[in-house]
Each structure stands twice: as C-alpha cells, then as structure tokens.
Amino acid sequence: MKVGSEHTLPPTACVARAFRQYALLAVVFSLVFTADGVVRASDYPNRPITIICPWAAGGGTDRVSRRMAFELERKLQVPVNVINATGGKGVTGHNRGLKSRPDGYTLTMMTFELNTMHWMRLTDLTYKDALPLVSVNEDYAALLVAADSPWQSVSDVAAAIKAAQEPLTASGTAAGGAWHLALAGWLDSADLPAEKVVWIPSAGSSPSLQQLVSGGVDMVCCSLPEARSLLEAGTVRALGVMSPERAVGFEQVLTFGDQGDSWTLGGWRGLGLPLGTPPEVVAKLRDTLEAIVSAPASQPDSFAAFMQQQKFDSTWRDAEEFEQFMADGDAKLGKILQSEALAAVSEDRFNPMLYPSLLFGIGLISAGWCFVSRAAPTEIPAATADASAGDVAIQSTRPWNAILCIASIALFALVAEQVGFVIVSIALLAALQILLGTRPPLAILVAVILGPAVYLLFAKALRVGLPMGWFGW
Amino acid sequence: MEILTDAFYLVIEPTTLLVIVAAAMYGLMVGAIPGLTATMAIALMVPLTFYLNEVAAIAAIVTAVTCSIFAGDIPSALIRIPGTPASAAYANDAYALTGQGKHRLALKLALYASVAGGLLGTVLLVIAARPLAAIATQFTSFEYFWLYVLGLCCAIAVSDRGQARSLFALTLGLLFSTVGLAPDFSVPRLTFGLNELINGISFIPAMIGLFGISEVLRVAVTLPQRRPHSGAPSAQASAQGSVQASTPEATVGAASFVFGRKWALIKSSSIGGVIGMLPGAGADIAAWISYAVSKRSSKHPERYGQGTTEGIADATGANNAALGSAWIPALVFGIPGDSVTAIALGVLMMKNITPGPQIFDFAENAQQATLVVCLYFTFVLANLVLIPLGLLAIRTGGLLVRIPRAILLPAVVLFCIVGSFSIAASYVDVWIMLAFGCLGFALERWGIPLAPIVLGLILGGPLEHRFLQSITVANSPLAFVDSLISVVLAAGCVIVVVLPWWSARSALR
C-alpha cells in the first residue's frame, strides 16, 4: 500500500472538496439532461422504443424489423431503434425481448423459431410467454435445385430419394432451423426414407445457395424471396413451394399441393410484447401496427409496398388470429420434432466435444512447447523489447490501479441498468481520474462534460440503446 | 459510352456529392469508435436510404464503409484498440510506431495505403468481376476449409514472438469460439451452466478487452500518481514526437513511401481483392494473409510486430481492396459477400434493382448498367474524399496522444464499456470484455501475442462449420484435395508454415 503513503489527502477527501467546488456545475448539467427524461410519466410513448431482432443485421428479419421501426417512428413520433440480439439460434433475442421490462418500450420481432426452440429443449420460452401484437409476414419453404439438375418436379426428387444408394445432401439453414424442419416434415409426411437425405447445416440461405450453385449440395430448402435473384438469373430452379396457395410474386412456381402432396410449412414474423404490459399500451400498439400493415401496397411508401418490393409475402394477421396461428404451428411442429424422422435433429452426427477437446490438446502441447522454447537461449529477443520496459516499471508497480480499473468496470455492469448511464459514467470517469492522479476539480470537470457527451453521441446520434435508469438517461 | 457519361453526371450531382461527404464523415466517426463496426454503420443508415434516390443510396453505403474501415486504424494506432476487426492484424505495429512518437506517420501511411488499395480493388472490380465470380462459384466447403486454415497458418507464420506462442494464442482463440450454441449442434457447449454464454463469445467485446483494457491495465499499474507524464513510456515519446511529426516532410514521406511500395501494394491489393470476394471471408482474413506475405518478402522481417511501416501499408491496402470485390458475388449472383453487402443488396432491391448476371448486360438494360457504372465511380470518389477527410481525422485524433494518461485512461475505459455494450445492448458483452481484458493483461506479461486470439475467435466457428460440412459430404479423406483450388490452398498452408523454418535452418548453416 505505497499508494496512500505518498499522498496526504485520501481520495475520498479530494472528491468531497471537489464536489463542493463543482456541485453547481454538475447540477446545471444534470438539469439540462433531465429536461429529456422527467416527462416520462405522461402519455405512452414518450421515450425511444426498441425492437429486438433475434437475427443478424442484413438478413430478412432485420430488414423487416428496420422498416417496421421506420414506420412506427413516423406514427408514434418517438425514435424507434433496432437491436440485433443474435445467437443461440434465436434463443438469445427472443428471451431478451420477451423477458424485458413490460412497459411497452421493448418490442420483439418474433419468428418461427419461437415455436421450435422449446421443443428442442433450448429454452423454456414458448409462444405463451408473448403478448402477440400483429404478424407481418409468412414465407413458405420451397425446394430448389441447381439449373443443371435432372429433377424437374417434386415427384422426381421423391423418386430419386427412394432410389438413392448414397444419401443425397440438402442444405438451407442451421440444424433444426425452419427449412430443415420443412424438409424433414415433408419426408415424414410423404413416407420417404429420412436417412437418405443428409442435412448439411449452414449459417443461412445465402451460403447454402452458393453451395447449391457450386455443386456442394443436391438441393436447398429455403424461402423463395431468399433465392429471388438466383431464380431470376436462371441459376437455380424452384420445384415447388410448401404453401397452401402460390406465392405472391412467384406465381409460376407450383405448390406441393399442385403436385399431389398436401405438405405445407412456412416461417413467419410478427411483433410481440412481454406478458404484463399495461392493456392501454397494448391497445395503442395494436391499433398503430394494424394501421401500418393494412395500408394498401398501391399506396407508395407503405409497409406493404416495401414488402412487395423486397418480394416478401405481406400476409398479416391481427393479434387474435396471430395467437391462434402460433398455437396451431406449435402443435404441428411438436409433432414433427418428436417424430422419428427427426430424431437426427436432436442427435448430433458428430460428438460436439470432439473439436474442443482436440483444440484443448493442441493448446496443451503448444503451451508445453512455449515452456521448452523459453528455456532455450535463442528465443525471446522480440518479447523482451516490450517486457523489459515493463520490468523497469515493475519497481513502481501499483497493482491497486489495475484492480480499481477492473472493479469500476464490474461496478458499471452491475449498477448502470438501475441508475442510468449518465450518472454512472460521470462517477466512473471522475473516480478513475482521481485515483490515477488527476487533480479532483479537473477530473470532475472532464467527467461532467465527457459523460453526457458520450451519451449524446451514442444514444442520440448513433441510436444505441444505453441504460436508462432512474431518470431515463 | 453513353452509359459512362450518364453515370458520371448522376454521381457528380450536388445531392450525391453532399451525401458522399456526409457519409464519409459519418463513416470515419463510426469506424473510429471501438465496437462500432462497418456493418453497424450501414445498418443504422438504412432508414435514411428510404429518402434517397438509388445512386445516392449506393454512394452513401460505399463511402461510409470505405471510410469506416480506414478509420478503424485510428484508435488502433493511438490507443491500441482496433476500431474494426480488419485492423487487428497490425494493431501492435501501429501502436508501436505511436510509442516511438510516429503516430502521424503510421496513420498517414495507413491512409494512403488504404486509398491506394481501395482504388486498386475498384480496378479489380471493374475489369475482373466476371472471371473472379467464376472462381467464387467453385468454392465448396472444402475450399473454404482450406482458406480458413491458410488464414490461421498465416497468423502463426507472422509471429514475432516464436511460433509456439502464436500457436498457443491461436488455439486459445479457437477454443473460445466453440463456446455457446453452434449452428451445427443442438446442444450448447462449454457454457459451464451459464445461460448467458449460450450466445457464445462475440469477438468485438473480446477484441476490445484483449487490446484496449489490457493496455489500460498495463499503463495503469505503471502510472505514478500526480505526475501523469513520466510514467508511460509512450506518452513521453509521443509528446516529443507529435512536434516533430507535424512537419511537412512527414506527409511527403508517407505519400512517397506508399508510392515507392507500389508493386508490393498491387500484390497485397490483389490478395485482398481475391479473398474479399469470397462470401464470408472478407477484409479480416485479407489483412492477415497479406501481412504474412509482406513479412515473407520483406528485407526487414524482424521489424514486423515492432512497428513495421511496410506491413501496415500492405495490410491496410489489402483490407480496403477487399471492400470493392465483396460486391462481386453480390452483383453477379445476388449472394452477398459480407453483412455490409447483404444490407446494400436489400437497399438495391428496394430501389427495384435485381442483382444477377444480367446486371452487366449493358445493351439489355441500360438503367441497371448505368447504376453499376455509378457504383464504380462511387468507389473512386469515396477513396478520393477519404484523403482530405482522413487527414483531418488523423489531425483530430492526434490530439489524443497529448492528453495526460491519467485523464485519457478513464475515458478509454468508458469507451471500451460503451463500445462492447452497444453491439447488442447487453451486459454480458461488458463482462466478456472485462474478462478478456484481464486475460490479455496476463498473457502479455507472459509474452503471448494477442492478435492470433482474435483471429481464432473470428475463424473458429466458420472453420469448424466448414470442416463438419466437408466430412459430412466427403466419401474419403482424398475429397479434401480433390479440386485444383483445394490443392493450391493446401499447398499454401504448407509453404507458409514450413518456409520460415526452412529458411531459418539454412541461415544457420
């Protein structure tokens, strides 16, 4: 503890003195920012709304979410931001959105996977944990092959699967994703041997379509809009779509029903709220959203016009129908996912721990090699250039500084959500500066200016959802 | 010809030019803030493109990406936090130059090399889109597997601290990448019962922690209280250096240095261009591979990792060249090469333009062809606009090194927190950043390089995924070297690993 002995005033006293000097300034700054936050008690909505998108930026769900944010912003007159909470096959985003504070300020763009992930025991979350608002789109699965494939119809594929000696390969999404289930469900319902088709998991429809074109897989199951440009270029061919009626914009593609097969399955997207949201907020959002999705496509700049341009299906359902739709889908998927044809989904082809254990082995070997080569005299010159500078400084090492830095970050992560970003960041900046040796008045001045400035930059200009806390900032 | 002039007039319209300048400034700002990626910059711009015509919309996207990838070098040189993952390969070099008081030189070098690389990448896009696209279609999972392995081998080969340590760091990164629920498996791995980790470890908070927080900790423990200037060696040096580097010679020096390396830059830009066009590989791997190639062919390989000017120039050139060619698969097949072009494709489709082979049929569809030419012009303009604005950004950023460390470090801490938080507004990412900060601090003390960990994190998922895909399809192990491209890439891996050994042995003799 050399730190304390060199300096007469303990840090706490410095802070107290500085607070007296700069309290006024801090109060003025706080007031300016409160003007933004204190009015929150009045009508909904009066602060930014967030839409949680469980899938990555640039994908279909993201595009729909961002357009929806744009429409909502126009109607509600508050900023509406999209956060891509990706990963865990959609579990992360759905959980984040549907378990958030039920105040109507966090909407979730729910997708088809909400109905599958609980059957796959990835989460306890089901459609019953969501207050449905409105569904905005239904895209059905389609079976696609490369332009040079001999298969011309769904029955050709069925015959090929029956006759296959070596298993055929198919791709389109991750294992257990919508399009995988669609294909597996079809195989099951048409009594085709499921083991004759190997599903090659992929990160999404784009890489699988690329694999299809390069000859890496025999067929791809994904939605028609995802394959649109390849279809129009004639590089791939759609054999059938698993929808009750032909898809809007792709009328030339036959349905499975047209080809004597009754199988249908599609993905969908719709907005939902966490349970417990005040009824008047739910009602307001339902009205607004219905107005948005029911505006006709003929009206330029409408949501439907956007969906049509992107070749997304723009079927929509109101809250009640949406809930029923999810319930039906959930039951149907439960049947597929528990069927034998899909046993392969819950059972991995390769031991998941094989690769990590292999890496662990290599890691141990290389660590051993490091140890040995360290003993050898030829090594190290490069490393020492940096390390020697460190060695000199070690005489004046102050480990407390590092521990305090770490502690301050941990503290931030723990309290920011309750207290709010601006207050916590000012406290963090001021405390760290003083501890590192800045004069307290200067430190507090810098903190009081920089904290709110960072908030303005990120939350206002870049629209990042920073922690709200007590005052809304 | 008519198309050329049409496109030219469309691009030099005042609104378009204004949009380009605004997008450039926006791109520079977002790129310079650690944690905000080029993808995020574009995603945030999407609602704005609803109001713009198609030329302006494309111009905005292209310019913002070009500028943000360069701007990623600014924080990586000044405070050793790579602004974007593409800068991680040479973050230590740029920061070492700053430590020697040459941050202006490092950044100007990066700027001119970026512009040169960007322009060369555009040339590649213009003249070679069709043939390159033909190569890209031949990439099956085997070829991708080898490409990722090659990227990893390069990270081992460029090591300046012994290959064993690089290998260790790389394995660590790969191991971290297996945490969470992968697309290939139905059960999450290595989460140790923590539900938060089902998402895996995202590499941006990890990168910010490894480079940023660990450096903060390193400086903090050596920082004497009350005398902010005498502690950190780099602060001292840069205080003298900033005076000396602001003389006009530095500008001329950087520009002529880049011009003097024109052949090396053409080489690295071609590497960047070819890798950038492969969906999913992109600018990050391009920077690594050309850094390795650059070290291999350099007369001073010992400077790599210690502040090499050559390596910085080549690698920044490559990552900017990759941006142009990322559009090749997007335009030719409608398959986006990266998340940025994925968003751009959405915008194009909204403006009633369908990418695909027919987009190059200049006789068939004049309107689309004009737009493609506009895209080329925009790339050139974006790179030209980057020079003055980039210099301005360097000048502004240069002020950072004059701020006393005791004030700068807390601010860096705050930016690290906000940067990792803002990706998904998640506290888990803040904890990940903190954990990796402590890890990075410890590893550096033991002389383990940090950059390979980042590469391992980025490539680990795709590598395993492509490997599993390959062995699912393969009938025999020979399938891995069944095509010409596979053989070439596999041979590249062997050469990259064996050659340094072999030349070291023959040098001893």
mmCIF file of N, CA and C in Angstrom, chain A residues 151 154-166 168 186-187 190-197 219:
data_model
loop_
_atom_site.group_PDB
_atom_site.id
_atom_site.type_symbol
_atom_site.label_atom_id
_atom_site.label_comp_id
_atom_site.label_asym_id
_atom_site.label_seq_id
_atom_site.Cartn_x
_atom_site.Cartn_y
_atom_site.Cartn_z
ATOM 1 N N TRP A 151 -33.670 -33.147 -61.992
ATOM 2 C CA TRP A 151 -35.005 -33.183 -61.408
ATOM 3 C C TRP A 151 -35.849 -31.996 -61.855
ATOM 4 N N VAL A 154 -41.316 -32.143 -57.856
ATOM 5 C CA VAL A 154 -41.194 -32.672 -56.511
ATOM 6 C C VAL A 154 -41.182 -34.201 -56.554
ATOM 7 N N SER A 155 -41.983 -34.787 -57.463
ATOM 8 C CA SER A 155 -42.042 -36.253 -57.501
ATOM 9 C C SER A 155 -40.728 -36.833 -58.026
ATOM 10 N N ASP A 156 -40.029 -36.105 -58.919
ATOM 11 C CA ASP A 156 -38.697 -36.551 -59.358
ATOM 12 C C ASP A 156 -37.776 -36.696 -58.157
ATOM 13 N N VAL A 157 -37.818 -35.680 -57.279
ATOM 14 C CA VAL A 157 -36.953 -35.699 -56.105
ATOM 15 C C VAL A 157 -37.336 -36.866 -55.210
ATOM 16 N N ALA A 158 -38.661 -37.051 -55.025
ATOM 17 C CA ALA A 158 -39.127 -38.144 -54.173
ATOM 18 C C ALA A 158 -38.630 -39.483 -54.719
ATOM 19 N N ALA A 159 -38.726 -39.644 -56.037
ATOM 20 C CA ALA A 159 -38.274 -40.894 -56.655
ATOM 21 C C ALA A 159 -36.777 -41.063 -56.468
ATOM 22 N N ALA A 160 -36.035 -39.960 -56.655
ATOM 23 C CA ALA A 160 -34.576 -40.016 -56.519
ATOM 24 C C ALA A 160 -34.184 -40.391 -55.093
ATOM 25 N N ILE A 161 -34.928 -39.867 -54.116
ATOM 26 C CA ILE A 161 -34.611 -40.185 -52.720
ATOM 27 C C ILE A 161 -34.838 -41.668 -52.456
ATOM 28 N N LYS A 162 -35.943 -42.188 -53.000
ATOM 29 C CA LYS A 162 -36.236 -43.605 -52.786
ATOM 30 C C LYS A 162 -35.171 -44.490 -53.424
ATOM 31 N N ALA A 163 -34.702 -44.064 -54.617
ATOM 32 C CA ALA A 163 -33.785 -44.904 -55.381
ATOM 33 C C ALA A 163 -32.330 -44.714 -54.955
ATOM 34 N N ALA A 164 -32.057 -43.695 -54.143
ATOM 35 C CA ALA A 164 -30.662 -43.319 -53.873
ATOM 36 C C ALA A 164 -29.899 -44.430 -53.162
ATOM 37 N N GLN A 165 -28.676 -44.696 -53.643
ATOM 38 C CA GLN A 165 -27.784 -45.634 -52.964
ATOM 39 C C GLN A 165 -27.035 -44.889 -51.855
ATOM 40 N N GLU A 166 -26.342 -43.842 -52.280
ATOM 41 C CA GLU A 166 -25.659 -42.950 -51.330
ATOM 42 C C GLU A 166 -26.666 -41.893 -50.893
ATOM 43 N N LEU A 168 -28.505 -38.441 -50.333
ATOM 44 C CA LEU A 168 -28.441 -37.142 -51.005
ATOM 45 C C LEU A 168 -28.155 -36.075 -49.959
ATOM 46 N N TRP A 186 -41.660 -32.915 -44.598
ATOM 47 C CA TRP A 186 -42.155 -33.413 -45.882
ATOM 48 C C TRP A 186 -41.786 -34.883 -46.058
ATOM 49 N N LEU A 187 -40.512 -35.207 -45.763
ATOM 50 C CA LEU A 187 -40.060 -36.591 -45.885
ATOM 51 C C LEU A 187 -40.934 -37.495 -45.020
ATOM 52 N N ALA A 190 -44.563 -37.756 -46.452
ATOM 53 C CA ALA A 190 -44.646 -38.458 -47.720
ATOM 54 C C ALA A 190 -44.078 -39.870 -47.606
ATOM 55 N N ASP A 191 -43.746 -40.290 -46.377
ATOM 56 C CA ASP A 191 -43.231 -41.626 -46.130
ATOM 57 C C ASP A 191 -41.956 -41.935 -46.899
ATOM 58 N N LEU A 192 -41.100 -40.924 -47.021
ATOM 59 C CA LEU A 192 -39.831 -41.135 -47.707
ATOM 60 C C LEU A 192 -38.778 -41.477 -46.657
ATOM 61 N N PRO A 193 -37.770 -42.259 -47.024
ATOM 62 C CA PRO A 193 -36.748 -42.640 -46.045
ATOM 63 C C PRO A 193 -35.891 -41.435 -45.640
ATOM 64 N N ALA A 194 -36.046 -41.000 -44.384
ATOM 65 C CA ALA A 194 -35.376 -39.776 -43.937
ATOM 66 C C ALA A 194 -33.867 -39.922 -43.926
ATOM 67 N N GLU A 195 -33.380 -41.187 -43.752
ATOM 68 C CA GLU A 195 -31.926 -41.344 -43.651
ATOM 69 C C GLU A 195 -31.231 -41.185 -45.007
ATOM 70 N N LYS A 196 -32.043 -41.092 -46.086
ATOM 71 C CA LYS A 196 -31.440 -40.944 -47.415
ATOM 72 C C LYS A 196 -31.121 -39.493 -47.748
ATOM 73 N N VAL A 197 -31.504 -38.576 -46.866
ATOM 74 C CA VAL A 197 -31.176 -37.169 -47.106
ATOM 75 C C VAL A 197 -30.373 -36.657 -45.905
ATOM 76 N N MET A 219 -29.741 -30.320 -53.079
ATOM 77 C CA MET A 219 -30.950 -29.484 -53.078
ATOM 78 C C MET A 219 -30.895 -28.521 -51.902
#
